[in-house]
mmCIF file with all atom_site columns, N, CA and C in Angstrom:
data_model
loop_
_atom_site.group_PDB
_atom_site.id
_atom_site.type_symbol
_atom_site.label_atom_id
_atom_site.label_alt_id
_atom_site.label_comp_id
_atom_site.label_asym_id
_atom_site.label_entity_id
_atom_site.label_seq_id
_atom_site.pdbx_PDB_ins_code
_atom_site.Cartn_x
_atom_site.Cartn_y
_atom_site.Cartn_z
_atom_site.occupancy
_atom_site.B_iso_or_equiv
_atom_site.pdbx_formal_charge
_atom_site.auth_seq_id
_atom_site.auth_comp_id
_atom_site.auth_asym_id
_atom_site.auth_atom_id
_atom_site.pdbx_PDB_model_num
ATOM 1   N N  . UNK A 1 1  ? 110.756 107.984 109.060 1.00 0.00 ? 1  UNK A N  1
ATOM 2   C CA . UNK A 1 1  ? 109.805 108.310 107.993 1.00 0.00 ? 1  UNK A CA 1
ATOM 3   C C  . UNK A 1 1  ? 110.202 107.574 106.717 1.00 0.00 ? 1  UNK A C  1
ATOM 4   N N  . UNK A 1 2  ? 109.409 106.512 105.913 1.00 0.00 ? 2  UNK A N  1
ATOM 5   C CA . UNK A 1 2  ? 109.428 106.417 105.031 1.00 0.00 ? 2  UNK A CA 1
ATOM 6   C C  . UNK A 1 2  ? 109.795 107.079 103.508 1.00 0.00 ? 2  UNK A C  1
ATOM 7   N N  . UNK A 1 3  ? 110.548 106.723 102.772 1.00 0.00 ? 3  UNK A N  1
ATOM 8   C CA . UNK A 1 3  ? 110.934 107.567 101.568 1.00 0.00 ? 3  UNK A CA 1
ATOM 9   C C  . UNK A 1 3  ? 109.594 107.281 100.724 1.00 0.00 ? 3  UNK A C  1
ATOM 10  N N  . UNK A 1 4  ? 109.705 107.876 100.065 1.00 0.00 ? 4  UNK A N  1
ATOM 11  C CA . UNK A 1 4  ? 108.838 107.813 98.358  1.00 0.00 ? 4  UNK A CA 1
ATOM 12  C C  . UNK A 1 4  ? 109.408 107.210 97.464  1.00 0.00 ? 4  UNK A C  1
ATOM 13  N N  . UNK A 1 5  ? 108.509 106.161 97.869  1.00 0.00 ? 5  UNK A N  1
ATOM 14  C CA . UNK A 1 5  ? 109.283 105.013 96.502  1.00 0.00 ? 5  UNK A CA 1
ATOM 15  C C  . UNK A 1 5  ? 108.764 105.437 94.988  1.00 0.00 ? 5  UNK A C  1
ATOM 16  N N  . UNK A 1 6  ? 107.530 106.018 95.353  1.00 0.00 ? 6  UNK A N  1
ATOM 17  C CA . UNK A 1 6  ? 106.941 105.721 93.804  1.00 0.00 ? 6  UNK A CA 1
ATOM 18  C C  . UNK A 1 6  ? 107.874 106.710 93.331  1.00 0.00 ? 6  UNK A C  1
ATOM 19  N N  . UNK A 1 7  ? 108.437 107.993 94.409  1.00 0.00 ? 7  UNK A N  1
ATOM 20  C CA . UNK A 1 7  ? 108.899 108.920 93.312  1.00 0.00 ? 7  UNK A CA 1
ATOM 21  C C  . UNK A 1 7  ? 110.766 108.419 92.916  1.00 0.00 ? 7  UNK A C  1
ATOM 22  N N  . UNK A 1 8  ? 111.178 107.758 94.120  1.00 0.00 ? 8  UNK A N  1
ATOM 23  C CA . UNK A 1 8  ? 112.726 107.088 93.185  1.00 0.00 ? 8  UNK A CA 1
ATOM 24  C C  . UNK A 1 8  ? 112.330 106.102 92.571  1.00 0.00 ? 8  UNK A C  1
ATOM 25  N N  . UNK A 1 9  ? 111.218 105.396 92.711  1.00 0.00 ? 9  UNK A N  1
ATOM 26  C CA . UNK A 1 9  ? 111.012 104.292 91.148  1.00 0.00 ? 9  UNK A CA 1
ATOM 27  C C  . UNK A 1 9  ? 111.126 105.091 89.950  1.00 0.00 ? 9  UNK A C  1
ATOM 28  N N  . UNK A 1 10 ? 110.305 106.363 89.613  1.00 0.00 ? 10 UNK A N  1
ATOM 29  C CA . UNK A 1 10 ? 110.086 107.318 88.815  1.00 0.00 ? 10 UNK A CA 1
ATOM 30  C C  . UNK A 1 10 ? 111.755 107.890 88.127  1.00 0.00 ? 10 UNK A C  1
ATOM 31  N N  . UNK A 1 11 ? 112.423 108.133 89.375  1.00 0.00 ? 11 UNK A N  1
ATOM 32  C CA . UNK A 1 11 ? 113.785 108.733 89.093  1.00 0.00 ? 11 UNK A CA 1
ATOM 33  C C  . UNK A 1 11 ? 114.589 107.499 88.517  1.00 0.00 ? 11 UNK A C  1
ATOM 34  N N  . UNK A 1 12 ? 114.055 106.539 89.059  1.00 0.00 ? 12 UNK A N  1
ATOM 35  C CA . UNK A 1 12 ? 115.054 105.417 88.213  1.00 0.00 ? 12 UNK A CA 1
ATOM 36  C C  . UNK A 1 12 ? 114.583 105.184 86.709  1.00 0.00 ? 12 UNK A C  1
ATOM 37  N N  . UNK A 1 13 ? 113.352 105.177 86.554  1.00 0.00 ? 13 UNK A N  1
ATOM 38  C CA . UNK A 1 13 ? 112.930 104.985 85.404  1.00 0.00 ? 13 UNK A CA 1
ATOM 39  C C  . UNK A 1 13 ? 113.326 105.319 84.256  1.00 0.00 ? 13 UNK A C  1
ATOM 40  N N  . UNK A 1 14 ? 113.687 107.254 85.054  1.00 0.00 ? 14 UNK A N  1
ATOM 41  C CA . UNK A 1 14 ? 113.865 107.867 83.976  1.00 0.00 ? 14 UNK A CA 1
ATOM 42  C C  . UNK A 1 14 ? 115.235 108.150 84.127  1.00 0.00 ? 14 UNK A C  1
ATOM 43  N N  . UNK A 1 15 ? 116.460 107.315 85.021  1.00 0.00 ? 15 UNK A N  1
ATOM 44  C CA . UNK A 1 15 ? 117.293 107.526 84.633  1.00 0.00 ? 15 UNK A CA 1
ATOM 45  C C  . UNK A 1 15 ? 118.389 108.642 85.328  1.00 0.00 ? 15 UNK A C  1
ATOM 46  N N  . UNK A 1 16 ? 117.269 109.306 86.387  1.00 0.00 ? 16 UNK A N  1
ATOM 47  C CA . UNK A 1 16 ? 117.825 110.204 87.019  1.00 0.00 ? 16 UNK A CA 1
ATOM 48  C C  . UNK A 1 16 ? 118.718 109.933 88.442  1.00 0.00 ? 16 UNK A C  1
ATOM 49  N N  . UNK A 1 17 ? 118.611 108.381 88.623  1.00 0.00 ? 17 UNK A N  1
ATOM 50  C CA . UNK A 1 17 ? 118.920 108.010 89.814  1.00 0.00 ? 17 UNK A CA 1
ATOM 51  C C  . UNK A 1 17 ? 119.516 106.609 89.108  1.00 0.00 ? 17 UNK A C  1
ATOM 52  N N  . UNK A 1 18 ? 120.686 105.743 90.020  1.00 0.00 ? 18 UNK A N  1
ATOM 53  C CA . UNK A 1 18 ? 120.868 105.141 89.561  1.00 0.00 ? 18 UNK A CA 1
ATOM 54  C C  . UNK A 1 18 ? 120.363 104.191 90.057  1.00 0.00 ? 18 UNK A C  1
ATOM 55  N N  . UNK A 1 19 ? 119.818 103.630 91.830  1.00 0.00 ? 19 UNK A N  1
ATOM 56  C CA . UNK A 1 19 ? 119.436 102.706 92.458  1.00 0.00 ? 19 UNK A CA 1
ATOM 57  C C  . UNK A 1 19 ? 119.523 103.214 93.700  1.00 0.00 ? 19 UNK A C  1
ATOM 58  N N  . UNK A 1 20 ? 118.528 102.692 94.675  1.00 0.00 ? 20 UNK A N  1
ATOM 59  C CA . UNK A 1 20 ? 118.511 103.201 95.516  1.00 0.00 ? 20 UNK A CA 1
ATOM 60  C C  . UNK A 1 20 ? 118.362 101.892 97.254  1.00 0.00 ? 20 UNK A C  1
ATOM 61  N N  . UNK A 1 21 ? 117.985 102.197 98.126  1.00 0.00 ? 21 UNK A N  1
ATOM 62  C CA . UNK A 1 21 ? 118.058 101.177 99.034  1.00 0.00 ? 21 UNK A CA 1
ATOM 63  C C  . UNK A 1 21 ? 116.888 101.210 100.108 1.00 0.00 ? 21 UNK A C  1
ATOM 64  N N  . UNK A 1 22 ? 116.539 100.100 100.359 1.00 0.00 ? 22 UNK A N  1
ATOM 65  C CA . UNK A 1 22 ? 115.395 99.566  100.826 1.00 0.00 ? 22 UNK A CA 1
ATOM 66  C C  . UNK A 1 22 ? 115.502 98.967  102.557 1.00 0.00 ? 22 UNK A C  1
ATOM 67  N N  . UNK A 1 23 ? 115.590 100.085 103.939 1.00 0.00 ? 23 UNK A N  1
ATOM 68  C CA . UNK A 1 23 ? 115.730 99.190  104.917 1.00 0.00 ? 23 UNK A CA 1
ATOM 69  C C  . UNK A 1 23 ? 114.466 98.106  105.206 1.00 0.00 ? 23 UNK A C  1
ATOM 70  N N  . UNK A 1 24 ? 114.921 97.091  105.774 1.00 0.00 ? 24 UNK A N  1
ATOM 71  C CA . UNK A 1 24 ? 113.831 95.832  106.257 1.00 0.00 ? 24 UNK A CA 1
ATOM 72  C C  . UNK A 1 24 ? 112.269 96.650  107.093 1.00 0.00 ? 24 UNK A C  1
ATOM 73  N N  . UNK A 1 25 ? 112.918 97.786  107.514 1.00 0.00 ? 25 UNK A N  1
ATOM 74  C CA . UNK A 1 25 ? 111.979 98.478  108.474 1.00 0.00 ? 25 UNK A CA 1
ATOM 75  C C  . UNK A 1 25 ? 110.725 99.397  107.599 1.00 0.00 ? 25 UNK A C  1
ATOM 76  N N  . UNK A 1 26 ? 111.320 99.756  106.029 1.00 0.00 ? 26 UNK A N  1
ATOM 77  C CA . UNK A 1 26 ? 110.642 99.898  105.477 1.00 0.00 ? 26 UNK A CA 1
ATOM 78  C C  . UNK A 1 26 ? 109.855 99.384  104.548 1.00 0.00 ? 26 UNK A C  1
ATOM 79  N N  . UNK A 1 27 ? 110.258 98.184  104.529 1.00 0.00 ? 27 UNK A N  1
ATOM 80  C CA . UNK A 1 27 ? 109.917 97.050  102.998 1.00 0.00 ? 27 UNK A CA 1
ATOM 81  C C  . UNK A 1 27 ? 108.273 97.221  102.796 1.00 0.00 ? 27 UNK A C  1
ATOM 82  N N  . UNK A 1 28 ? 107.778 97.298  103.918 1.00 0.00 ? 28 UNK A N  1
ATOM 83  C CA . UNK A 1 28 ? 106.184 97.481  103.426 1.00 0.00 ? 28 UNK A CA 1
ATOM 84  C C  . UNK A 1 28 ? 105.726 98.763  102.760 1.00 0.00 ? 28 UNK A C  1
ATOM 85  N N  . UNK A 1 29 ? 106.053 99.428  103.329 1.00 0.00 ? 29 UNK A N  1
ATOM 86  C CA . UNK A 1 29 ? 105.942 101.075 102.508 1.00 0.00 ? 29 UNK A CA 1
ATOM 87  C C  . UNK A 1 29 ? 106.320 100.982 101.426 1.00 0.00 ? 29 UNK A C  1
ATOM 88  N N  . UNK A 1 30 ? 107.188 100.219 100.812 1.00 0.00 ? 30 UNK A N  1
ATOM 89  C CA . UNK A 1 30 ? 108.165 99.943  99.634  1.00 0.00 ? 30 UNK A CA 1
ATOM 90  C C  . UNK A 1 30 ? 107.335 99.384  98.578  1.00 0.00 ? 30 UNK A C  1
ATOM 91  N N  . UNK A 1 31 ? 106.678 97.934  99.076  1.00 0.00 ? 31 UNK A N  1
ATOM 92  C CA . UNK A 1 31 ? 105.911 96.968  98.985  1.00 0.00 ? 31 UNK A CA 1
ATOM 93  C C  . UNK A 1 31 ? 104.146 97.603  98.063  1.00 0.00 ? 31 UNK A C  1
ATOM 94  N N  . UNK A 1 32 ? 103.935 98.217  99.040  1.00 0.00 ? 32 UNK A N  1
ATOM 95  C CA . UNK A 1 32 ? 102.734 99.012  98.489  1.00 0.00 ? 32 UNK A CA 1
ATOM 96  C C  . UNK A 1 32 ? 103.040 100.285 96.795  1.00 0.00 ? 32 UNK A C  1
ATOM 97  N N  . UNK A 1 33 ? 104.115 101.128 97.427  1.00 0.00 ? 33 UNK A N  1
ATOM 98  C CA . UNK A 1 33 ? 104.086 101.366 95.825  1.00 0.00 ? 33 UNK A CA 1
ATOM 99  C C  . UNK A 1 33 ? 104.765 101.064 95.249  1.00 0.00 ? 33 UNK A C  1
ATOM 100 N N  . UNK A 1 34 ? 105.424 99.931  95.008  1.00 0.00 ? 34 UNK A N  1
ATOM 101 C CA . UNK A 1 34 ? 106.244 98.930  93.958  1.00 0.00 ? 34 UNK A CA 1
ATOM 102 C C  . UNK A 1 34 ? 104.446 98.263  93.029  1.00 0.00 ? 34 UNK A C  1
ATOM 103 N N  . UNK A 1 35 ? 103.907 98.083  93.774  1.00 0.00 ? 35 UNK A N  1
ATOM 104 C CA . UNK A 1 35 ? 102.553 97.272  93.325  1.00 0.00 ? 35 UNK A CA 1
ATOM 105 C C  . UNK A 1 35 ? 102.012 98.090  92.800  1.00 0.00 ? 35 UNK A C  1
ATOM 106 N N  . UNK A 1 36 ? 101.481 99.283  93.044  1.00 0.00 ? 36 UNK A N  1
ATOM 107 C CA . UNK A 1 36 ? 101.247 100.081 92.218  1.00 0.00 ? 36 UNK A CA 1
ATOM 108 C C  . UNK A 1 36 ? 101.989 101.298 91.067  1.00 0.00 ? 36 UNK A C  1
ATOM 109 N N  . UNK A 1 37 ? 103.538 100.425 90.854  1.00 0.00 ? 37 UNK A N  1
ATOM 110 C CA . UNK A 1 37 ? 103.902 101.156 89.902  1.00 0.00 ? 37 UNK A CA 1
ATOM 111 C C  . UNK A 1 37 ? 103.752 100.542 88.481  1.00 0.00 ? 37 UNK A C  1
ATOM 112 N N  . UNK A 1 38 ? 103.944 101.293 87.149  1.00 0.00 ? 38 UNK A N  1
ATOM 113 C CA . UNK A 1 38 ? 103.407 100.444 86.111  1.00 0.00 ? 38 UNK A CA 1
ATOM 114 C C  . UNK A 1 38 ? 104.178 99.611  85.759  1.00 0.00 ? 38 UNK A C  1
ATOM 115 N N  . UNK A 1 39 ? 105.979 100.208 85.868  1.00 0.00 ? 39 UNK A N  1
ATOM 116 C CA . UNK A 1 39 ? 106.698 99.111  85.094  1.00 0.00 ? 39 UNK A CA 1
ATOM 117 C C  . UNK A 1 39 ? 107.327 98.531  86.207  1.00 0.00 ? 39 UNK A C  1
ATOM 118 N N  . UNK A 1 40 ? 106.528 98.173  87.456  1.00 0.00 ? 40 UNK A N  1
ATOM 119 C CA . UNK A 1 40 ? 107.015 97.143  88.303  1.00 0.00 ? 40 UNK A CA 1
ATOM 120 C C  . UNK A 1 40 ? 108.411 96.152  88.104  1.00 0.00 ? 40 UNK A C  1
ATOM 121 N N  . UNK A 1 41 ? 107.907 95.539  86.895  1.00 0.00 ? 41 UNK A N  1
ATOM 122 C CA . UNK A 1 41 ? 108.937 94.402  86.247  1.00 0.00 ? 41 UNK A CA 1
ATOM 123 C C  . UNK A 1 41 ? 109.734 94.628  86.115  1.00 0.00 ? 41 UNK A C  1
ATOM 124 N N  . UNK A 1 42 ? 110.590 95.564  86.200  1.00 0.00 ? 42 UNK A N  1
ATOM 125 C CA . UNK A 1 42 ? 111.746 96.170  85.286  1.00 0.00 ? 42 UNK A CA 1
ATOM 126 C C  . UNK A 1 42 ? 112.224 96.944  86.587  1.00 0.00 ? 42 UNK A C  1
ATOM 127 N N  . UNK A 1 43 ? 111.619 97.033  87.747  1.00 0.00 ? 43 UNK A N  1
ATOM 128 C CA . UNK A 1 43 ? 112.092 97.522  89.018  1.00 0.00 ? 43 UNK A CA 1
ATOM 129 C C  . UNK A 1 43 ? 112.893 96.148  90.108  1.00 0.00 ? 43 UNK A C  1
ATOM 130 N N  . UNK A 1 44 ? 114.321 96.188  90.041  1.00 0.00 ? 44 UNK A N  1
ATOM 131 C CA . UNK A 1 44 ? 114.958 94.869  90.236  1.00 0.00 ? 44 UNK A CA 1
ATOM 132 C C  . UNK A 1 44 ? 116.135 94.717  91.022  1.00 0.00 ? 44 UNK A C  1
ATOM 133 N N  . UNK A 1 45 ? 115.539 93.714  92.613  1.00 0.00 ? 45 UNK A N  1
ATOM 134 C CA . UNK A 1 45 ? 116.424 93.773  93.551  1.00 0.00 ? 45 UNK A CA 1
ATOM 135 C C  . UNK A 1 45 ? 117.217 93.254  93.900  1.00 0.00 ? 45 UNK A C  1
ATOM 136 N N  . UNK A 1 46 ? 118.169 93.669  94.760  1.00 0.00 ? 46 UNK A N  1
ATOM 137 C CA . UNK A 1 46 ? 119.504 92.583  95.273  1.00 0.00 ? 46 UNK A CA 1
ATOM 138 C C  . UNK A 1 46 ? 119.344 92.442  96.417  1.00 0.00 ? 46 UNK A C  1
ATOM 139 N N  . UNK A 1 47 ? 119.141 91.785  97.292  1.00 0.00 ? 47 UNK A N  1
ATOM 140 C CA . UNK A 1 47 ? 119.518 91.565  98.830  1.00 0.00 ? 47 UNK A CA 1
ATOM 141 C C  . UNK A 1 47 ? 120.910 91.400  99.197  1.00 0.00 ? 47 UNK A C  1
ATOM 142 N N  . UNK A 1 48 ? 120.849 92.438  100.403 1.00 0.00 ? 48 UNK A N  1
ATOM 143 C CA . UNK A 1 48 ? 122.516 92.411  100.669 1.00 0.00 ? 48 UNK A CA 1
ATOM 144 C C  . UNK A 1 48 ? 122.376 92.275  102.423 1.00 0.00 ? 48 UNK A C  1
ATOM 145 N N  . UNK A 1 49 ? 123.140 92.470  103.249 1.00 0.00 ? 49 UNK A N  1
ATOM 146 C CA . UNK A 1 49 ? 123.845 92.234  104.596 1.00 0.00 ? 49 UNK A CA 1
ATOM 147 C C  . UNK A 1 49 ? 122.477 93.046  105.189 1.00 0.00 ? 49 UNK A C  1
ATOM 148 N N  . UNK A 1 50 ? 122.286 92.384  106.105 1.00 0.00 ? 50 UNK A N  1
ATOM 149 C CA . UNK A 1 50 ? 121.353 92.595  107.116 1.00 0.00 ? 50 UNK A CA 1
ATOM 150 C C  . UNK A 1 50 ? 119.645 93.225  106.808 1.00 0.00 ? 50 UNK A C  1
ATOM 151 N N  . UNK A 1 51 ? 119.560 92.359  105.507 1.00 0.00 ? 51 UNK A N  1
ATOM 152 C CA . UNK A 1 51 ? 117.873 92.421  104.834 1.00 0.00 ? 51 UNK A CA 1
ATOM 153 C C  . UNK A 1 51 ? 117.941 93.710  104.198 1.00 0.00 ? 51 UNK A C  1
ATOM 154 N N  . UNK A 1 52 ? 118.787 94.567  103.914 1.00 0.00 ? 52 UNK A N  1
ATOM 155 C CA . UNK A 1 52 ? 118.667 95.685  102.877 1.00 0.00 ? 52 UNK A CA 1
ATOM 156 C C  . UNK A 1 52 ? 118.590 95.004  101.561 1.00 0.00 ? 52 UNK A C  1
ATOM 157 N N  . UNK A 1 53 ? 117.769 95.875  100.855 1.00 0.00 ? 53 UNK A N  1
ATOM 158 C CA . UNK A 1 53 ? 117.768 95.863  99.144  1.00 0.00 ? 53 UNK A CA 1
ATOM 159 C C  . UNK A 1 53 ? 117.923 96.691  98.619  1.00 0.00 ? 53 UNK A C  1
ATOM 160 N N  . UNK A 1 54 ? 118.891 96.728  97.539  1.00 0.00 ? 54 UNK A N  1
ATOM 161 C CA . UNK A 1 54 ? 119.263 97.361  96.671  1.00 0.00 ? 54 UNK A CA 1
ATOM 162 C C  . UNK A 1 54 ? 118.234 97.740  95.237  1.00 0.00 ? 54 UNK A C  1
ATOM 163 N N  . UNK A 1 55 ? 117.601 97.875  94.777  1.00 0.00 ? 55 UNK A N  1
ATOM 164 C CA . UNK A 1 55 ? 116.814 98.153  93.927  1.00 0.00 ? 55 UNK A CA 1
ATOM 165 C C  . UNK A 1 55 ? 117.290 99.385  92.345  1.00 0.00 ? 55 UNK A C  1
ATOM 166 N N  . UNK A 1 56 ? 117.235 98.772  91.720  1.00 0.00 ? 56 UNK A N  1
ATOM 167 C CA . UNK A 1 56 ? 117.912 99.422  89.953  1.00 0.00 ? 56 UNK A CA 1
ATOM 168 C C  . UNK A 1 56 ? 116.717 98.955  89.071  1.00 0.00 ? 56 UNK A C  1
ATOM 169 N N  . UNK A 1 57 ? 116.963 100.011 87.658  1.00 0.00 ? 57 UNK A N  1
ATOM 170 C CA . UNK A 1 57 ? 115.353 99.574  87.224  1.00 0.00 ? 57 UNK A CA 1
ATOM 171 C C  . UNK A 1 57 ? 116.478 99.246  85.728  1.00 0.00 ? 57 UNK A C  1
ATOM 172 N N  . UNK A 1 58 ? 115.807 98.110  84.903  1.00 0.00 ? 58 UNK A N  1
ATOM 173 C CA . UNK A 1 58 ? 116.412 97.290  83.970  1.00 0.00 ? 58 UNK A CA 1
ATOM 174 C C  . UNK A 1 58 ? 115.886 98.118  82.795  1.00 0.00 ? 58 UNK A C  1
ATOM 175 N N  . UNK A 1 59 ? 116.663 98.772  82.596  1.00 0.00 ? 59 UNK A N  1
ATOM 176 C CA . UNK A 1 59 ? 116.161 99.333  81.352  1.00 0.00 ? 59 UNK A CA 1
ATOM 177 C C  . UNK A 1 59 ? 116.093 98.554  79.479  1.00 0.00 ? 59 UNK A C  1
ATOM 178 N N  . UNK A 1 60 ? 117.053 97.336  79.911  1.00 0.00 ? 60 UNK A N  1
ATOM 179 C CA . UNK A 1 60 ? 117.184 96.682  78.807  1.00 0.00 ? 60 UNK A CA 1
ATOM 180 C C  . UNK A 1 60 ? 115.697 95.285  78.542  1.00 0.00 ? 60 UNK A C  1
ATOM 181 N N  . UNK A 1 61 ? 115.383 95.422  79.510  1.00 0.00 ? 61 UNK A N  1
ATOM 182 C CA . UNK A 1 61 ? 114.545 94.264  79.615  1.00 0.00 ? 61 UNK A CA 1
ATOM 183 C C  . UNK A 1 61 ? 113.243 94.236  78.922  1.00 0.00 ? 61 UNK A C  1
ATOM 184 N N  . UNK A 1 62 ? 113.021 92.767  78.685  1.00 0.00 ? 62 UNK A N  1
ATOM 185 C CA . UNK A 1 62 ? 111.952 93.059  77.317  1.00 0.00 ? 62 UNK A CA 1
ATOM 186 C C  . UNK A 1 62 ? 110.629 92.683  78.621  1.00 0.00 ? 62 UNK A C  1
ATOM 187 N N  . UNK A 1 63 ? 109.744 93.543  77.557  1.00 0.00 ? 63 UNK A N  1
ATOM 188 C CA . UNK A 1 63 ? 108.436 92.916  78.550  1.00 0.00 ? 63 UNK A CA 1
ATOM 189 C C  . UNK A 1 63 ? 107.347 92.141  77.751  1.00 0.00 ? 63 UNK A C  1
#
């Protein structure tokens, strides 16, 4: 089962989470509400060992 991205995008946003992780098996589920979140931009990944992503939201970043 897929996680809820929009809601740990949300937790990162605000700080409540620090980053979270993305299997390859889910990237589309991921994919869909990353696109529909607002501060997309500022939602920002790392690729690591065997197509996981790491995902942290930039709180310093200008838009």
């Amino acid at each position: 089962m897929a996680e809820d991205y929009a809601n740990l995008m949300a937790q990162l946003k605000a700080g409540q989470l620090n980053e979270f992780t993305v299997e390859p098996k889910d990237f589309m589920a991921f994919q869909r509400a990353y696109m529909n979140f607002e501060s997309r931009k500022r939602v920002v990944g790392r690729a690591e060992k065997n197509g996981q992503i790491i995902y942290h939201y930039d709180h310093e970043q200008t838009q």
